[in-house]
XYZ file of C-alpha atoms in Angstrom:
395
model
C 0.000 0.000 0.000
C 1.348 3.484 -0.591
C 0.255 6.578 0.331
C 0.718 10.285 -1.797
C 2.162 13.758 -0.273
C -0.631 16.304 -2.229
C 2.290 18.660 -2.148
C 3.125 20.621 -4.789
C 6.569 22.566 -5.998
C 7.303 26.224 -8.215
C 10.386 25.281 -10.581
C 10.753 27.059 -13.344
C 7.043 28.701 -12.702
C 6.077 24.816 -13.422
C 3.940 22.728 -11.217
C 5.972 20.090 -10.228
C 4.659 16.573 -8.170
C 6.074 15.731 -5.429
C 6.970 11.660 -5.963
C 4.790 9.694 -4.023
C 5.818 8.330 -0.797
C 5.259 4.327 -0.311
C 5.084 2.935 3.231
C 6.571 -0.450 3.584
C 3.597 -2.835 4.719
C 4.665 -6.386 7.005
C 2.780 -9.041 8.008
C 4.239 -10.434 10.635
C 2.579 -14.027 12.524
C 3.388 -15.423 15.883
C 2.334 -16.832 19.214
C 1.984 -13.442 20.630
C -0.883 -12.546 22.676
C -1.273 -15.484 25.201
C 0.987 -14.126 26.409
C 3.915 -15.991 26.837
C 7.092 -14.040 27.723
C 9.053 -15.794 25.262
C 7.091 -15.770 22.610
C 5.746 -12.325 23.031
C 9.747 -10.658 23.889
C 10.796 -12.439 20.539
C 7.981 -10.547 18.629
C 8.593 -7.102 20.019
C 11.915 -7.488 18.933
C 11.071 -7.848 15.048
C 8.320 -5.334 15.749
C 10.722 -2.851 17.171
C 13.679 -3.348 14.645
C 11.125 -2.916 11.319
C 10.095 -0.064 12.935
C 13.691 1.555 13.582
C 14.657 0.301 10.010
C 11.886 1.509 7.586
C 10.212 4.413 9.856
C 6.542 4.857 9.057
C 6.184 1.008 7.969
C 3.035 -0.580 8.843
C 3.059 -3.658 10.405
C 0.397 -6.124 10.692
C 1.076 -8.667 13.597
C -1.173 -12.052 13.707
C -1.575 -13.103 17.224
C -3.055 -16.288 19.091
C -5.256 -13.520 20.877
C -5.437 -9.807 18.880
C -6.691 -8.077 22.278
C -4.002 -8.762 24.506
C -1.710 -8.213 21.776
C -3.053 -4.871 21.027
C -1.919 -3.919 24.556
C 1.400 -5.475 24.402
C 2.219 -4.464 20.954
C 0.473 -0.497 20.381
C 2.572 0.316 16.923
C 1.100 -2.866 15.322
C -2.063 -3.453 13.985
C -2.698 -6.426 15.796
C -5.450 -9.470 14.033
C -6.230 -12.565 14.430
C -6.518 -14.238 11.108
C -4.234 -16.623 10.137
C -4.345 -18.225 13.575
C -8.016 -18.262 13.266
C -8.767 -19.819 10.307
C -5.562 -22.470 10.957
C -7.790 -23.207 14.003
C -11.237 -23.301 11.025
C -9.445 -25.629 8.704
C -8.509 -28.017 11.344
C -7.063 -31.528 10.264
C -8.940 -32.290 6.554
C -10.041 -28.052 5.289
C -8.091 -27.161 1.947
C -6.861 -24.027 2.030
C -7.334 -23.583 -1.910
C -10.893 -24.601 -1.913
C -11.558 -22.003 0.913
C -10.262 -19.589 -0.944
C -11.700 -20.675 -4.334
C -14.630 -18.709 -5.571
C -14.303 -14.301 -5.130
C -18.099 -14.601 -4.715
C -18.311 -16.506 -1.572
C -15.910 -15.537 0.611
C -16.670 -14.008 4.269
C -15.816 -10.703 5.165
C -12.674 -12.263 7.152
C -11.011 -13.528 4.433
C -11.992 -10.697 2.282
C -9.943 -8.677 4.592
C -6.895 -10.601 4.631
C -6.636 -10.687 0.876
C -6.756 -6.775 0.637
C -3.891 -6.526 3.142
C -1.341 -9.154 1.740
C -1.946 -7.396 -1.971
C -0.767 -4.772 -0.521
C 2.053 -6.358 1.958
C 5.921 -6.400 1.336
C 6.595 -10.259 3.123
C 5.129 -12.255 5.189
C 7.150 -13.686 7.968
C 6.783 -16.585 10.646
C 8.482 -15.568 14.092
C 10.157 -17.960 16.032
C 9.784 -19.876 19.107
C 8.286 -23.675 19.653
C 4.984 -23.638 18.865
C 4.774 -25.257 15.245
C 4.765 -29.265 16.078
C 3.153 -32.213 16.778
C 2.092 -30.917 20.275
C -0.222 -28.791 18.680
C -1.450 -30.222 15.405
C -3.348 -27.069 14.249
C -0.833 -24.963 14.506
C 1.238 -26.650 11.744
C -1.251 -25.764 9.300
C 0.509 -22.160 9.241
C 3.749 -23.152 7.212
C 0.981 -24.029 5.072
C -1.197 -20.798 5.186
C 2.259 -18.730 5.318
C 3.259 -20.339 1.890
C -0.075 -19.952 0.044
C -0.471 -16.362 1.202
C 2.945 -16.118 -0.061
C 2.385 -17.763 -3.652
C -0.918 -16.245 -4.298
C 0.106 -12.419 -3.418
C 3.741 -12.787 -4.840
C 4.951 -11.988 -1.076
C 8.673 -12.610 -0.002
C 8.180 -15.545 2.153
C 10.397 -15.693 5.722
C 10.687 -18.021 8.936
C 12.955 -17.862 11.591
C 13.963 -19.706 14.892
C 11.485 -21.754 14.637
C 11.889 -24.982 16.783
C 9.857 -27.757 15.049
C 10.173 -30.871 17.245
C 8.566 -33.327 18.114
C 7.929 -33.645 14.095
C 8.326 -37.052 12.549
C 9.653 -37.990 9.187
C 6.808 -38.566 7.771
C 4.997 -35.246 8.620
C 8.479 -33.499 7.675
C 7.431 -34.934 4.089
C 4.112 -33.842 4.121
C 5.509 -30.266 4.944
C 7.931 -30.114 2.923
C 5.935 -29.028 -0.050
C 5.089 -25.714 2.049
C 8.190 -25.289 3.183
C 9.978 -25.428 -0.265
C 7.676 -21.846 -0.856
C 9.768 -19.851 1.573
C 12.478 -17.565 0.891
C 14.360 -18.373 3.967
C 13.515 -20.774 6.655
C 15.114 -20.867 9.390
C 15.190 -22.737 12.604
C 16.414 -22.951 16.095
C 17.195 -26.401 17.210
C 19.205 -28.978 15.449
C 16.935 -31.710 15.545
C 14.572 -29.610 13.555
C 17.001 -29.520 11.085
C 18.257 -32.539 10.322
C 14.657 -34.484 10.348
C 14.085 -31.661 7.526
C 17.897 -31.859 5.849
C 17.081 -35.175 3.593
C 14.158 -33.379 1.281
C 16.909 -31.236 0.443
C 15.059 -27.813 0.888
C 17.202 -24.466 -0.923
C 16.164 -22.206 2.117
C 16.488 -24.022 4.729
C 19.173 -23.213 7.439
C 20.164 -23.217 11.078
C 21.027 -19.913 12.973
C 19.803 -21.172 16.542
C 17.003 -18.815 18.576
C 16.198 -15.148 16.855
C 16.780 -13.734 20.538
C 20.647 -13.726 19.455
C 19.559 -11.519 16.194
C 19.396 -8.546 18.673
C 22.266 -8.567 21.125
C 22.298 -4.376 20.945
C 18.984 -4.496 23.042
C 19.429 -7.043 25.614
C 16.264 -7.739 28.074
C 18.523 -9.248 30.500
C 21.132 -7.046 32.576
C 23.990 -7.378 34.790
C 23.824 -5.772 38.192
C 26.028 -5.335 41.585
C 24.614 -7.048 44.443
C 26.601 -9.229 47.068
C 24.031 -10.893 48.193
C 23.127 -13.622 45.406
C 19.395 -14.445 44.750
C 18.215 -17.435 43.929
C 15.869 -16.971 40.677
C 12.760 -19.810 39.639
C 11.172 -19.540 36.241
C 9.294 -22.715 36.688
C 6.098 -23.808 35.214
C 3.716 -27.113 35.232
C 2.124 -27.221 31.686
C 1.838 -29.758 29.916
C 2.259 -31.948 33.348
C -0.319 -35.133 32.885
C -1.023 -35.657 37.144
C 0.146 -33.595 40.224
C 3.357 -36.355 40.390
C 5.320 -33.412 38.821
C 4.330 -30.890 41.029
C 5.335 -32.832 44.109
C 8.922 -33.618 42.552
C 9.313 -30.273 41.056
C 8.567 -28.691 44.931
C 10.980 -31.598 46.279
C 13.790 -30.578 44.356
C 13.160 -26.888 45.136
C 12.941 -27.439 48.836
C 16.288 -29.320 48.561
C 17.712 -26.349 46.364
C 16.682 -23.768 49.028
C 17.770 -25.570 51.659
C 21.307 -26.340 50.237
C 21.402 -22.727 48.494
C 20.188 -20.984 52.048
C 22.871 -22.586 54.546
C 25.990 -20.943 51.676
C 23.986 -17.744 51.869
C 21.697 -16.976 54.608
C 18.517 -14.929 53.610
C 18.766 -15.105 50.468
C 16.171 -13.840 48.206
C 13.628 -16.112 45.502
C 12.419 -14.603 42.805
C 9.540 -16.516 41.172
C 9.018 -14.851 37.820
C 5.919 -15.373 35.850
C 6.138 -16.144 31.762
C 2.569 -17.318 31.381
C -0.121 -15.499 33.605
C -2.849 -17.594 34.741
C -1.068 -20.924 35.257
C 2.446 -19.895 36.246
C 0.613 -18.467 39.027
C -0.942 -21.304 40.384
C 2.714 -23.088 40.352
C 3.530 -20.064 42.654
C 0.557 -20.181 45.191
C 1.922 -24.402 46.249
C 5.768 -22.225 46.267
C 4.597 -20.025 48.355
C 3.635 -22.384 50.924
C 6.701 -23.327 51.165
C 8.567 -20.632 50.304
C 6.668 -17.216 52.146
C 9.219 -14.831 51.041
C 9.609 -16.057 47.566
C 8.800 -12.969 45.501
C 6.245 -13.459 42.312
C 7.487 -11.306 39.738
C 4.695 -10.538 37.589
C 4.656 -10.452 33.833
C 3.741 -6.957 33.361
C 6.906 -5.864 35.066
C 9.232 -8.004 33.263
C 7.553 -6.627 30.243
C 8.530 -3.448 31.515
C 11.429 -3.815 33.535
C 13.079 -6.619 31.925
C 15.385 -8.835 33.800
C 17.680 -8.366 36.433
C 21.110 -10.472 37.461
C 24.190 -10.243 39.614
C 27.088 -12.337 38.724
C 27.006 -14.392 41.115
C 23.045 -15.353 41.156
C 21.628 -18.947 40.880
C 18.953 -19.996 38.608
C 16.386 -23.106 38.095
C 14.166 -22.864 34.958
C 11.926 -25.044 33.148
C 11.362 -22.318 30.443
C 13.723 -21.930 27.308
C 13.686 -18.003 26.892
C 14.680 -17.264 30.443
C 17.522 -19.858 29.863
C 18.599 -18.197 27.257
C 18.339 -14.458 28.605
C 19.646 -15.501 32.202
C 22.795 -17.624 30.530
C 23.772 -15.428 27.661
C 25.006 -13.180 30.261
C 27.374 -15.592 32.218
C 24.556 -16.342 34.715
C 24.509 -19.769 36.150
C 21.738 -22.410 36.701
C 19.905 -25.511 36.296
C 17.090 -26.265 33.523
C 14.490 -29.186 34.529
C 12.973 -31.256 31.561
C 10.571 -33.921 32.138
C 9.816 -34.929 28.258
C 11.358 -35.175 25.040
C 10.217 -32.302 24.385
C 12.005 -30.335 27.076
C 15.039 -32.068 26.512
C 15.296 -31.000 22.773
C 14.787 -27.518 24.042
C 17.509 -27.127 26.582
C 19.793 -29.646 24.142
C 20.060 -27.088 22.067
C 21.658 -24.741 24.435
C 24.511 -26.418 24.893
C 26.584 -24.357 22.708
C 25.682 -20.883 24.274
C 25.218 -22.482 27.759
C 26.717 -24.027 30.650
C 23.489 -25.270 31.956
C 23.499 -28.993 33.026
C 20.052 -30.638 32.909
C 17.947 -32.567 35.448
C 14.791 -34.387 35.883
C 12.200 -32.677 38.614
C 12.726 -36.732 40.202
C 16.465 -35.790 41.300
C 18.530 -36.638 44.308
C 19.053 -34.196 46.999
C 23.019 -35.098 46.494
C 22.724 -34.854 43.106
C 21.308 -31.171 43.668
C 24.145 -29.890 46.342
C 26.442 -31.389 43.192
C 24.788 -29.003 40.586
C 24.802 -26.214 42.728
C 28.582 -26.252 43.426
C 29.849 -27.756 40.040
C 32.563 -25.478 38.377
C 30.986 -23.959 34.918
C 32.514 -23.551 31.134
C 32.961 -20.638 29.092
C 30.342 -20.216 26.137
C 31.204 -17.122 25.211
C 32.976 -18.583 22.317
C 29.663 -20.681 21.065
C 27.457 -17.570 22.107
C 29.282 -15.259 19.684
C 28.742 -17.764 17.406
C 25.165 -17.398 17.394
C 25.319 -13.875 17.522
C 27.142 -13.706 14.235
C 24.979 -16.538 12.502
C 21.862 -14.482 13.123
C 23.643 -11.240 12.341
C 23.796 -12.336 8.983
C 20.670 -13.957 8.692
C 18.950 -10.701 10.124
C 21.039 -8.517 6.897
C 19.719 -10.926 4.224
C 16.356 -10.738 5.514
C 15.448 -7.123 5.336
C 18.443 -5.502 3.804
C 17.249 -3.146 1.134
């Protein structure tokens, strides 16, 4: 879409026009809007850097929920409706024969057709919410790649981390995927069940928070007094067996962690509202001066560390924000599909990995262990996305 200056020149005792001015137009999708810290800090991010590249662009952002979004994300123009009709099509809809006949379509899809003919790219945001966890939400490779096609759109994804996806649906997706201009994703294991179909864009830069290192959420204070910081959460949990082990180990880590520092402080911090903060009420039983950190004021605030702070996380992002700046800790996986996650870290991080079932020596080990240096693999990253990031939007 463009937009005309009615603005007029004397040359010469000639009226002149001034060129017309066009406003770059993105359409942006992720799982913004839930919220989910991760997710959500990953989006503001590209939102923030295509606004500081190409000032005045107008960006479009489809989130799982366009309210909250709205609040999280005021520059954007914040819809709903390629997660929506993923969601419509379910398992067996075509996307072609919804999209068929001019005559018949709903005012929806009317809508979304007037702003990709009008759109620069269309881009897929990172994080690890396209998989076999949730089924539905494959179907927008699919709806990203026949946008693409049909409006002539330059077709991107990034970071995205696609396990647990089997062969099999790898082949069925790799049709889609073939469509893109660049797709890119975060884990290894995401690339190499998609490296035999021998897809032209596909690569592996690791997680898009690395694309950004100039505006860190994350930051490094003086304090002598360490804190001990929990970023835990329960989802995805099939019976309250995990919630007694996961407040086991912590009652072992506090204990161990309390007699090398006395009154210490415990940070909970909250990445999904609603059910992080049940987690918190059974912590805070046992724990009365843990401190819940809510997400509204990491969203403002961001993140705060002193070097010599202790962490246990079961989410990836706070991993990655808490260990890209030196800080140590312990991540807890209870599933395959935790384990890829915090796998994948390795490079950047010193992080060892437990199950919530540990022993209480096993704990007083990880809390002491000496730690490596990833600066090396971290800078790695940092460059890998660097030029991902230039090829992307460089023009």
């Amino acid at each position: 879409m463009a937009f005309f200056a009615k603005r007029w020149t004397k040359r010469h005792n000639k009226d002149i026009p001034v060129q017309p001015i066009e406003t770059k137009v993105f359409y942006l999708i992720s799982a913004a809007g839930m919220p989910n810290f991760g997710d959500d800090m990953l989006t503001r991010y590209w939102v923030d850097y295509l606004q500081e590249k190409f000032p005045g662009c107008t960006i479009y952002l489809d989130a799982v929920d366009s309210v909250v979004a709205s609040e999280l994300f005021p520059t954007a123009r914040c819809v709903d409706y390629v997660w929506r009709l993923a969601q419509a099509l379910g398992d067996e809809g075509a996307v072609e024969e919804k999209f068929a006949d001019s005559y018949t379509l709903p005012s929806r899809e009317r809508l979304m057709g007037k702003i990709f003919g009008g759109a620069h790219s269309i881009h897929l945001l990172g994080g690890g919410y396209i998989n076999e966890l949730w089924g539905a939400n494959v179907r927008l490779m699919e709806l990203t790649a026949y946008f693409a096609k049909k409006h002539d759109l330059v077709c991107y994804a990034t970071g995205l981390g696609l396990q647990p996806l089997s062969a099999d649906n790898a082949n069925k997706l790799s049709p889609f995927i073939r469509q893109f201009d660049y797709f890119d994703v975060r884990d290894r294991a995401s690339f190499e069940v998609l490296e035999p179909f021998d897809i032209p864009a596909l690569s592996f830069t690791g997680d898009d928070y690395f694309a950004f290192p100039d505006h860190p959420i994350g930051h490094l204070i003086e304090r002598e007094q360490p804190t001990l910081h929990l970023c835990i959460h329960t989802e995805l949990s099939e019976n309250g067996l995990l919630t007694q082990n996961l407040l086991a180990l912590l009652q072992q880590a506090v204990s161990l962690f309390s007699k090398q520092y006395p009154d210490t402080a415990i940070r909970f911090y909250e990445f999904r509202p609603g059910s992080d903060g049940v987690f918190f009420q059974q912590i805070r039983q046992c724990f009365p001066q843990a401190e819940f950190i809510r997400f509204e004021d990491i969203w403002r605030d961001g993140l705060q560390f002193a070097v010599n702070d202790f962490c246990i996380s079961s989410r990836f992002h706070f991993q990655v924000i808490a260990a890209s700046l030196g800080v140590a800790g312990i991540s807890l996986s209870w599933s395959d599909y935790y384990d890829n996650k915090f796998v994948s870290l390795q490079p950047m991080s010193d992080w060892p990995m437990a199950r919530p079932e540990v022993s209480a020596d096993s704990i007083a080990q990880l809390l002491v262990e000496r730690r490596a240096d990833r600066s090396e693999g971290r800078e790695k990253i940092y460059l890998a996305k660097r030029k991902l990031l230039a090829r992307l939007y460089d023009f």
